[in-house]
Coordinates of N, CA and C in Angstrom, one line a residue:
M52 N 95.1 137.1 92.6 CA 96.0 136.9 93.7 C 97.4 136.5 93.2
M53 N 98.4 137.1 93.7 CA 99.8 136.8 93.3 C 100.1 135.3 93.7
N54 N 101.0 134.7 92.8 CA 101.4 133.3 93.1 C 102.1 133.1 94.4
K55 N 102.9 134.1 94.8 CA 103.6 134.0 96.1 C 102.6 134.0 97.2
Q56 N 101.6 134.9 97.1 CA 100.5 134.9 98.2 C 99.8 133.6 98.2
K57 N 99.5 133.0 97.1 CA 98.8 131.7 97.1 C 99.7 130.7 97.8
G58 N 101.0 130.7 97.4 CA 101.9 129.7 98.0 C 102.0 129.9 99.5
L59 N 101.9 131.1 100.0 CA 102.0 131.4 101.5 C 100.7 130.9 102.1
I60 N 99.6 131.1 101.5 CA 98.3 130.6 102.1 C 98.3 129.1 102.2
F61 N 98.7 128.5 101.1 CA 98.8 127.0 101.0 C 99.8 126.5 102.1
A62 N 100.9 127.2 102.3 CA 101.9 126.7 103.3 C 101.3 126.8 104.7
I63 N 100.6 127.9 105.0 CA 100.0 128.1 106.3 C 99.0 127.1 106.6
L64 N 98.1 126.8 105.6 CA 97.1 125.8 105.8 C 97.7 124.4 106.0
S65 N 98.7 124.1 105.2 CA 99.4 122.9 105.3 C 100.0 122.7 106.7
S66 N 100.6 123.7 107.2 CA 101.3 123.7 108.5 C 100.2 123.4 109.6
I67 N 99.1 124.1 109.5 CA 98.0 123.9 110.5 C 97.5 122.4 110.5
I68 N 97.3 121.9 109.3 CA 96.7 120.6 109.2 C 97.7 119.5 109.6
L69 N 99.0 119.7 109.1 CA 100.0 118.7 109.4 C 100.4 118.6 110.9
S70 N 100.2 119.7 111.6 CA 100.5 119.7 113.0 C 99.6 118.8 113.8
L71 N 98.4 118.5 113.2 CA 97.4 117.5 113.8 C 98.0 116.1 113.8
S72 N 98.8 115.8 112.8 CA 99.3 114.4 112.7 C 100.1 113.9 113.9
Y73 N 100.8 114.8 114.6 CA 101.5 114.4 115.9 C 100.5 113.9 116.9
I74 N 99.3 114.5 117.0 CA 98.3 114.1 118.0 C 97.7 112.8 117.5
F75 N 97.3 112.7 116.2 CA 96.7 111.5 115.7 C 97.6 110.3 115.9
F76 N 98.9 110.5 115.5 CA 99.8 109.4 115.6 C 100.0 108.9 117.0
T77 N 100.1 109.9 117.9 CA 100.4 109.6 119.3 C 99.2 108.7 119.9
I78 N 98.0 109.1 119.6 CA 96.8 108.3 120.1 C 96.8 106.9 119.5
L79 N 97.1 106.8 118.1 CA 97.0 105.5 117.5 C 98.1 104.6 117.9
L80 N 99.3 105.1 118.2 CA 100.4 104.3 118.6 C 100.3 103.7 120.0
K81 N 99.4 104.2 120.7 CA 99.2 103.7 122.1 C 98.7 102.2 122.0
N82 N 97.9 102.0 121.0 CA 97.2 100.6 120.9 C 97.6 99.9 119.6
E83 N 98.2 100.6 118.7 CA 98.6 99.9 117.4 C 100.1 99.9 117.2
S84 N 100.5 98.9 116.4 CA 101.9 98.8 116.0 C 102.3 99.9 115.0
I85 N 103.6 100.2 114.9 CA 104.1 101.2 114.0 C 103.7 100.7 112.5
A86 N 103.9 99.4 112.3 CA 103.7 98.9 110.9 C 102.2 99.1 110.6
N87 N 101.3 98.8 111.5 CA 99.8 98.9 111.2 C 99.5 100.3 110.9
V88 N 99.9 101.3 111.8 CA 99.6 102.7 111.6 C 100.2 103.2 110.2
L89 N 101.4 102.8 110.0 CA 102.1 103.2 108.7 C 101.3 102.7 107.5
F90 N 100.9 101.4 107.5 CA 100.2 100.8 106.4 C 98.9 101.4 106.1
Y91 N 98.0 101.4 107.2 CA 96.6 101.8 107.0 C 96.5 103.3 106.8
W92 N 97.3 104.1 107.5 CA 97.3 105.6 107.4 C 97.6 106.0 106.0
F93 N 98.6 105.4 105.4 CA 99.0 105.9 104.1 C 98.3 105.2 103.0
L94 N 97.8 104.0 103.2 CA 96.9 103.3 102.2 C 95.6 104.1 102.0
I95 N 95.0 104.5 103.1 CA 93.7 105.3 103.0 C 94.0 106.6 102.3
A96 N 95.2 107.2 102.6 CA 95.5 108.5 101.9 C 95.8 108.2 100.5
F97 N 96.4 107.1 100.1 CA 96.7 106.8 98.7 C 95.4 106.6 97.9
I98 N 94.5 105.9 98.5 CA 93.2 105.7 97.9 C 92.5 107.0 97.7
S99 N 92.5 107.9 98.7 CA 91.9 109.3 98.5 C 92.6 110.0 97.4
S100 N 93.9 110.0 97.4 CA 94.7 110.7 96.3 C 94.4 110.1 94.9
L101 N 94.2 108.8 94.9 CA 93.9 108.1 93.6 C 92.5 108.5 93.1
I102 N 91.6 108.7 94.0 CA 90.2 109.1 93.6 C 90.2 110.5 93.0
F103 N 91.0 111.4 93.7 CA 91.0 112.8 93.2 C 91.9 113.0 92.0
A104 N 92.7 111.9 91.7 CA 93.6 112.0 90.5 C 93.0 111.4 89.3
L105 N 91.8 110.7 89.4 CA 91.3 110.0 88.3 C 91.0 110.9 87.0
K106 N 90.5 112.1 87.3 CA 90.2 113.0 86.2 C 91.4 113.4 85.4
E107 N 92.6 113.3 86.0 CA 93.8 113.7 85.3 C 94.7 112.5 85.1
K108 N 94.1 111.3 85.0 CA 94.9 110.1 85.0 C 96.0 110.0 83.9
F109 N 95.6 110.5 82.7 CA 96.5 110.4 81.5 C 97.7 111.4 81.7
K110 N 97.4 112.5 82.3 CA 98.5 113.5 82.5 C 99.4 113.0 83.6
I111 N 98.8 112.4 84.7 CA 99.6 111.9 85.8 C 100.5 110.7 85.3
L112 N 99.9 109.8 84.5 CA 100.7 108.6 84.0 C 101.8 109.1 83.1
N113 N 101.6 110.1 82.4 CA 102.6 110.7 81.5 C 103.7 111.3 82.3
E114 N 103.4 112.0 83.4 CA 104.4 112.6 84.3 C 105.2 111.6 85.0
I115 N 104.6 110.5 85.4 CA 105.3 109.4 86.1 C 106.3 108.8 85.1
K116 N 105.8 108.5 83.9 CA 106.7 107.9 82.8 C 107.9 108.8 82.5
N117 N 107.7 110.1 82.4 CA 108.8 111.0 82.1 C 109.7 111.3 83.2
K118 N 109.2 111.2 84.4 CA 110.1 111.6 85.6 C 110.1 110.4 86.6
I119 N 110.3 109.2 86.1 CA 110.2 108.1 87.0 C 111.3 108.0 88.0
F120 N 112.5 108.4 87.6 CA 113.7 108.3 88.5 C 113.5 109.2 89.7
P121 N 113.3 110.5 89.6 CA 113.2 111.3 90.8 C 112.0 111.0 91.6
L122 N 110.9 110.5 91.0 CA 109.7 110.1 91.8 C 110.0 108.8 92.6
I123 N 110.8 107.9 92.1 CA 111.2 106.7 92.8 C 112.1 107.1 94.0
I124 N 113.0 108.0 93.8 CA 113.9 108.4 94.8 C 113.1 109.1 95.9
L125 N 112.1 110.0 95.6 CA 111.3 110.6 96.5 C 110.5 109.6 97.3
G126 N 109.9 108.7 96.6 CA 109.1 107.7 97.3 C 109.8 106.8 98.3
L127 N 111.0 106.3 97.9 CA 111.9 105.5 98.8 C 112.3 106.3 100.0
V128 N 112.7 107.5 99.8 CA 113.2 108.3 100.9 C 112.0 108.6 101.9
E129 N 110.8 108.9 101.4 CA 109.7 109.1 102.2 C 109.3 107.9 103.0
G130 N 109.4 106.7 102.4 CA 109.0 105.5 103.0 C 109.9 105.2 104.2
L131 N 111.2 105.3 104.0 CA 112.2 105.1 105.1 C 112.0 106.2 106.2
A132 N 111.9 107.4 105.8 CA 111.7 108.5 106.8 C 110.5 108.3 107.6
S133 N 109.4 107.8 107.1 CA 108.2 107.6 107.8 C 108.3 106.6 108.9
I134 N 109.1 105.5 108.6 CA 109.3 104.5 109.6 C 110.1 105.1 110.8
L135 N 111.2 105.8 110.4 CA 112.0 106.4 111.5 C 111.3 107.4 112.3
F136 N 110.4 108.2 111.6 CA 109.6 109.2 112.3 C 108.7 108.6 113.3
L137 N 107.9 107.6 112.9 CA 107.0 107.0 113.8 C 107.7 106.3 115.0
T138 N 108.8 105.7 114.7 CA 109.6 105.0 115.8 C 110.1 106.0 116.8
G139 N 110.6 107.1 116.3 CA 111.0 108.2 117.2 C 109.9 108.8 118.0
L140 N 108.7 109.0 117.3 CA 107.6 109.6 117.9 C 107.1 108.8 119.1
K141 N 107.1 107.5 118.8 CA 106.6 106.5 119.9 C 107.5 106.6 121.1
T142 N 108.8 106.9 120.9 CA 109.8 106.9 122.0 C 109.7 108.2 122.7
V143 N 109.7 109.4 122.0 CA 109.9 110.7 122.7 C 108.6 111.5 122.8
G144 N 107.5 111.1 122.2 CA 106.3 111.8 122.3 C 106.1 112.9 121.3
P145 N 104.9 113.5 121.2 CA 104.7 114.5 120.1 C 105.4 115.9 120.3
V146 N 105.6 116.3 121.5 CA 106.1 117.7 121.7 C 107.6 117.7 121.2
L147 N 108.4 116.8 121.7 CA 109.8 116.8 121.3 C 109.9 116.5 119.8
T148 N 109.1 115.6 119.3 CA 109.2 115.2 117.9 C 108.8 116.4 117.0
S149 N 107.8 117.1 117.4 CA 107.4 118.2 116.5 C 108.5 119.3 116.5
F150 N 109.2 119.4 117.6 CA 110.3 120.4 117.7 C 111.5 120.0 116.8
V151 N 111.9 118.7 116.9 CA 113.0 118.2 116.2 C 112.8 118.2 114.7
T152 N 111.5 117.9 114.3 CA 111.2 117.9 112.9 C 111.3 119.2 112.2
Q153 N 111.4 120.3 113.0 CA 111.7 121.6 112.4 C 113.0 121.7 111.7
F154 N 113.9 120.7 112.0 CA 115.2 120.6 111.3 C 115.0 120.3 109.8
T155 N 113.9 119.7 109.5 CA 113.6 119.5 108.1 C 113.8 120.8 107.3
F156 N 113.3 121.9 107.8 CA 113.4 123.2 107.0 C 114.8 123.7 107.0
I157 N 115.6 123.4 108.1 CA 117.0 123.7 108.1 C 117.8 123.0 107.0
F158 N 117.5 121.7 106.9 CA 118.1 120.8 105.9 C 117.7 121.3 104.5
V159 N 116.5 121.7 104.3 CA 116.0 122.2 103.0 C 116.8 123.5 102.6
I160 N 117.0 124.4 103.6 CA 117.7 125.6 103.4 C 119.2 125.3 103.0
V161 N 119.8 124.3 103.6 CA 121.2 123.9 103.3 C 121.2 123.4 101.9
Y162 N 120.3 122.5 101.5 CA 120.2 122.0 100.2 C 120.1 123.1 99.2
S163 N 119.2 124.0 99.5 CA 118.9 125.2 98.5 C 120.2 126.0 98.4
L164 N 120.9 126.2 99.5 CA 122.1 127.0 99.4 C 123.2 126.4 98.6
I165 N 123.3 125.1 98.8 CA 124.4 124.4 98.1 C 124.1 124.0 96.6
L166 N 122.9 123.5 96.4 CA 122.5 123.0 95.1 C 121.7 123.9 94.2
L167 N 120.9 124.8 94.8 CA 120.1 125.7 94.0 C 120.7 127.1 94.1
K168 N 121.8 127.3 94.9 CA 122.4 128.7 95.0 C 121.5 129.7 95.5
E169 N 120.5 129.4 96.3 CA 119.6 130.3 96.9 C 120.2 131.0 98.1
K170 N 119.7 132.2 98.4 CA 120.2 132.9 99.6 C 119.2 132.9 100.7
F171 N 119.7 133.0 101.9 CA 118.7 133.1 103.1 C 119.1 134.3 103.9
N172 N 118.1 134.9 104.7 CA 118.3 136.1 105.4 C 118.7 135.9 106.8
L173 N 118.9 137.0 107.6 CA 119.3 136.9 109.0 C 118.4 136.2 109.9
P174 N 117.0 136.5 109.8 CA 116.1 135.7 110.6 C 116.2 134.2 110.4
E175 N 116.3 133.8 109.2 CA 116.4 132.3 108.9 C 117.7 131.8 109.5
F176 N 118.8 132.5 109.4 CA 120.1 132.1 110.0 C 119.9 132.0 111.6
L177 N 119.3 133.0 112.2 CA 119.1 133.0 113.6 C 118.2 131.8 114.0
G178 N 117.2 131.5 113.2 CA 116.3 130.4 113.4 C 117.0 129.1 113.5
I179 N 118.0 128.9 112.5 CA 118.8 127.7 112.5 C 119.6 127.6 113.8
I180 N 120.3 128.7 114.2 CA 121.1 128.6 115.4 C 120.3 128.3 116.6
L181 N 119.1 128.9 116.8 CA 118.2 128.7 117.9 C 117.7 127.3 117.9
A182 N 117.4 126.7 116.8 CA 116.9 125.3 116.7 C 117.9 124.3 117.1
I183 N 119.2 124.5 116.7 CA 120.3 123.7 117.1 C 120.5 123.7 118.6
I184 N 120.5 125.0 119.1 CA 120.7 125.1 120.6 C 119.6 124.5 121.3
G185 N 118.4 124.6 120.8 CA 117.2 124.0 121.5 C 117.2 122.5 121.6
V186 N 117.7 121.9 120.5 CA 117.8 120.4 120.6 C 118.8 119.9 121.6
F187 N 119.9 120.7 121.7 CA 120.9 120.3 122.7 C 120.4 120.5 124.2
I188 N 119.6 121.6 124.4 CA 119.1 121.9 125.7 C 118.1 120.9 126.1
I189 N 117.2 120.5 125.2 CA 116.1 119.6 125.4 C 116.7 118.2 125.8
N190 N 117.7 117.8 125.0 CA 118.3 116.4 125.2 C 119.4 116.4 126.3
W191 N 119.7 117.5 127.0 CA 120.7 117.6 128.0 C 120.2 116.8 129.2
N192 N 121.0 115.8 129.6 CA 120.7 114.9 130.8 C 119.4 114.1 130.7
Q193 N 118.9 113.9 129.4 CA 117.8 113.0 129.2 C 118.3 111.6 129.1
G194 N 117.3 110.6 129.3 CA 117.7 109.2 129.2 C 118.2 108.8 127.8
I195 N 118.9 107.7 127.8 CA 119.4 107.3 126.5 C 118.4 107.0 125.5
S196 N 117.2 106.5 125.9 CA 116.1 106.2 125.0 C 115.6 107.5 124.3
I197 N 115.5 108.6 125.1 CA 115.0 109.8 124.6 C 116.0 110.4 123.5
V198 N 117.3 110.2 123.8 CA 118.3 110.7 122.9 C 118.3 109.9 121.6
K199 N 118.1 108.6 121.7 CA 118.1 107.7 120.5 C 116.8 108.1 119.7
G200 N 115.7 108.3 120.4 CA 114.5 108.7 119.7 C 114.6 110.0 119.0
S201 N 115.3 111.0 119.6 CA 115.5 112.3 119.0 C 116.4 112.1 117.8
L202 N 117.4 111.3 117.8 CA 118.3 111.1 116.7 C 117.5 110.4 115.5
L203 N 116.6 109.5 115.9 CA 115.8 108.9 114.8 C 114.9 109.9 114.1
V204 N 114.3 110.8 114.9 CA 113.5 111.9 114.3 C 114.3 112.8 113.5
L205 N 115.6 113.1 114.0 CA 116.5 114.0 113.3 C 116.9 113.4 111.9
L206 N 117.1 112.1 111.9 CA 117.5 111.4 110.7 C 116.3 111.4 109.7
A207 N 115.1 111.2 110.3 CA 113.9 111.3 109.5 C 113.7 112.7 108.9
S208 N 114.0 113.7 109.7 CA 113.9 115.1 109.2 C 114.8 115.3 108.0
F209 N 116.0 114.8 108.1 CA 117.0 114.9 107.0 C 116.4 114.2 105.7
L210 N 115.8 113.1 105.9 CA 115.2 112.4 104.7 C 114.0 113.1 104.2
F211 N 113.2 113.6 105.1 CA 112.0 114.4 104.6 C 112.5 115.7 103.9
A212 N 113.6 116.3 104.3 CA 114.2 117.4 103.6 C 114.7 117.0 102.2
T213 N 115.2 115.8 102.1 CA 115.7 115.3 100.8 C 114.5 115.2 99.9
S214 N 113.5 114.6 100.3 CA 112.3 114.4 99.5 C 111.7 115.8 99.1
S215 N 111.7 116.7 100.1 CA 111.1 118.0 99.8 C 112.0 118.8 98.8
F216 N 113.3 118.5 98.8 CA 114.2 119.2 97.9 C 113.9 118.6 96.5
V217 N 113.8 117.3 96.4 CA 113.5 116.6 95.1 C 112.2 117.2 94.5
A218 N 111.2 117.3 95.4 CA 109.9 117.9 95.0 C 110.0 119.3 94.5
K219 N 110.8 120.1 95.3 CA 111.0 121.5 94.9 C 111.7 121.6 93.6
K220 N 112.7 120.8 93.3 CA 113.4 120.8 92.1 C 112.6 120.5 90.9
Y221 N 111.6 119.6 91.0 CA 110.9 119.1 89.9 C 109.4 119.5 89.9
I222 N 109.0 120.4 90.8 CA 107.6 120.8 90.9 C 107.1 121.5 89.7
K223 N 108.0 122.1 88.9 CA 107.6 122.8 87.7 C 107.2 121.9 86.6
N224 N 107.7 120.6 86.7 CA 107.5 119.6 85.6 C 106.6 118.5 86.1
I225 N 106.4 118.4 87.4 CA 105.5 117.3 87.9 C 104.4 118.0 88.8
S226 N 103.2 117.6 88.6 CA 102.1 118.3 89.3 C 102.1 117.8 90.8
P227 N 101.6 118.6 91.7 CA 101.5 118.2 93.1 C 100.7 116.9 93.3
K228 N 99.7 116.7 92.5 CA 98.9 115.5 92.6 C 99.7 114.2 92.3
T229 N 100.6 114.3 91.3 CA 101.4 113.2 90.9 C 102.4 112.9 92.0
I230 N 103.1 113.9 92.5 CA 104.1 113.8 93.6 C 103.4 113.1 94.8
N231 N 102.3 113.6 95.2 CA 101.6 113.1 96.4 C 101.2 111.7 96.2
L232 N 100.6 111.4 95.0 CA 100.2 110.0 94.7 C 101.3 109.0 94.8
V233 N 102.4 109.3 94.2 CA 103.6 108.4 94.2 C 104.1 108.3 95.6
R234 N 104.2 109.4 96.3 CA 104.7 109.4 97.7 C 103.9 108.4 98.6
L235 N 102.6 108.6 98.5 CA 101.7 107.8 99.3 C 101.7 106.3 98.9
F236 N 101.9 106.0 97.7 CA 102.0 104.6 97.2 C 103.2 104.0 97.8
F237 N 104.3 104.7 97.8 CA 105.6 104.1 98.3 C 105.5 103.9 99.8
I238 N 105.0 104.9 100.5 CA 105.0 104.8 102.0 C 104.0 103.6 102.5
S239 N 102.9 103.5 101.8 CA 102.0 102.4 102.2 C 102.6 101.0 101.8
L240 N 103.4 101.0 100.7 CA 104.2 99.8 100.4 C 105.2 99.5 101.4
F241 N 105.9 100.5 101.9 CA 106.9 100.3 103.0 C 106.2 99.8 104.2
G242 N 105.0 100.3 104.5 CA 104.3 99.8 105.7 C 104.0 98.4 105.6
L243 N 103.6 97.9 104.4 CA 103.3 96.5 104.2 C 104.5 95.6 104.3
V244 N 105.6 96.0 103.7 CA 106.9 95.3 103.8 C 107.4 95.3 105.3
Y245 N 107.2 96.4 106.0 CA 107.7 96.5 107.4 C 106.9 95.6 108.3
S246 N 105.6 95.5 108.0 CA 104.7 94.6 108.8 C 105.2 93.1 108.6
F247 N 105.6 92.7 107.4 CA 106.1 91.4 107.2 C 107.4 91.2 107.9
I248 N 108.3 92.2 107.9 CA 109.6 92.1 108.5 C 109.4 92.0 110.1
Q249 N 108.5 92.7 110.6 CA 108.2 92.7 112.0 C 107.3 91.6 112.4
K250 N 106.8 90.8 111.4 CA 105.8 89.8 111.7 C 104.6 90.3 112.4
T251 N 104.1 91.4 111.9 CA 102.9 92.1 112.6 C 101.6 91.6 111.9
N252 N 100.7 91.3 112.7 CA 99.3 91.0 112.2 C 98.6 92.3 111.8
L253 N 98.2 92.4 110.6 CA 97.6 93.7 110.1 C 96.1 93.9 110.5
T254 N 95.8 93.4 111.7 CA 94.4 93.6 112.2 C 94.4 95.0 112.9
F255 N 93.3 95.7 112.8 CA 93.2 97.1 113.3 C 92.1 97.2 114.3
D256 N 92.3 97.8 115.4 CA 91.2 98.0 116.4 C 90.1 98.8 115.8
V257 N 88.9 98.3 115.8 CA 87.7 98.9 115.2 C 87.5 100.3 115.8
N258 N 87.7 100.5 117.0 CA 87.5 101.8 117.7 C 88.5 102.9 117.1
N259 N 89.6 102.5 116.5 CA 90.6 103.4 115.9 C 90.3 103.7 114.4
I260 N 89.4 103.0 113.8 CA 89.1 103.2 112.4 C 88.7 104.6 112.0
P261 N 87.7 105.2 112.7 CA 87.3 106.6 112.4 C 88.5 107.6 112.5
L262 N 89.3 107.4 113.5 CA 90.5 108.2 113.8 C 91.5 108.1 112.7
V263 N 91.8 106.9 112.2 CA 92.8 106.7 111.2 C 92.3 107.2 109.8
I264 N 91.0 107.1 109.6 CA 90.4 107.6 108.3 C 90.5 109.1 108.3
L265 N 90.0 109.8 109.4 CA 90.0 111.2 109.4 C 91.4 111.8 109.4
G266 N 92.3 111.2 110.2 CA 93.7 111.7 110.2 C 94.4 111.5 108.9
S267 N 94.2 110.3 108.3 CA 94.8 110.0 107.0 C 94.4 111.0 105.9
F268 N 93.1 111.2 105.9 CA 92.6 112.1 104.8 C 93.1 113.6 105.0
L269 N 93.0 114.0 106.3 CA 93.4 115.4 106.5 C 95.0 115.6 106.4
C270 N 95.7 114.8 107.1 CA 97.2 115.0 107.2 C 98.0 114.4 106.1
A271 N 97.8 113.1 105.8 CA 98.6 112.4 104.8 C 98.3 112.9 103.4
F272 N 97.0 113.1 103.2 CA 96.5 113.5 101.8 C 96.4 115.0 101.7
L273 N 95.4 115.6 102.4 CA 95.2 117.0 102.1 C 96.3 117.9 102.6
G274 N 96.9 117.6 103.7 CA 98.0 118.4 104.2 C 99.2 118.5 103.2
F275 N 99.5 117.3 102.7 CA 100.7 117.3 101.7 C 100.3 117.8 100.4
E276 N 99.0 117.7 100.0 CA 98.5 118.2 98.7 C 98.7 119.8 98.8
L277 N 98.4 120.4 99.9 CA 98.6 121.8 100.1 C 100.1 122.2 100.1
F278 N 100.9 121.3 100.8 CA 102.3 121.6 100.9 C 103.0 121.6 99.5
Y279 N 102.7 120.6 98.7 CA 103.3 120.6 97.3 C 102.8 121.7 96.5
N280 N 101.5 122.1 96.7 CA 101.0 123.3 96.0 C 101.7 124.6 96.4
S281 N 102.1 124.6 97.7 CA 102.8 125.8 98.2 C 104.2 125.9 97.5
L282 N 104.8 124.7 97.4 CA 106.1 124.6 96.7 C 106.0 125.1 95.2
K283 N 104.9 124.7 94.6 CA 104.7 125.1 93.2 C 104.6 126.6 93.0
Y284 N 104.0 127.3 94.0 CA 103.8 128.7 93.9 C 104.9 129.5 94.6

């Protein structure tokens, strides 16, 4: 199978799995704080990633050592983006959030055009225009809280695009497993720090535990593992 075909298959699978995260997050945020969801969701995913990375621990440690700066940048950006994303999602709901986060790909295209000198075609250009028009239409005459929530998601999308660009730039020198492992470590750390800032009790509703375990493994771990592999190919 051609590498490009592999990448396309990974990208499609990743998109399908990651789309579930909006539903999982919406359900969990009804009863749990943003800090709790952020911490436990990504901690479980980090542990999953760590288990799957054990066989290649020396390779991964070597990659982290050699590319520590871009990995730190990626992790910090992902951590901040995740807080903004969940805050926006809790305000505007999954439908509008999923639409606005499509701007991530617009920002990635802009990065690629400016910094990687890549080209894009007419359908991509039309997609950008339609997405921008769509956001204005959806937010027209909406309440101030909806507009603020949309802006938070838009800012999160820009940060997600930044981390995706960093991953895209270094994916030939850093394995998808390493990138995902570092990313998950930083986001779970952000969740812990955010819980202290918000003075949140890190207790979790027992009824939500199966949901957070399933969603974390599928979306935060497997979905992004597939995404980074799609970038590689």
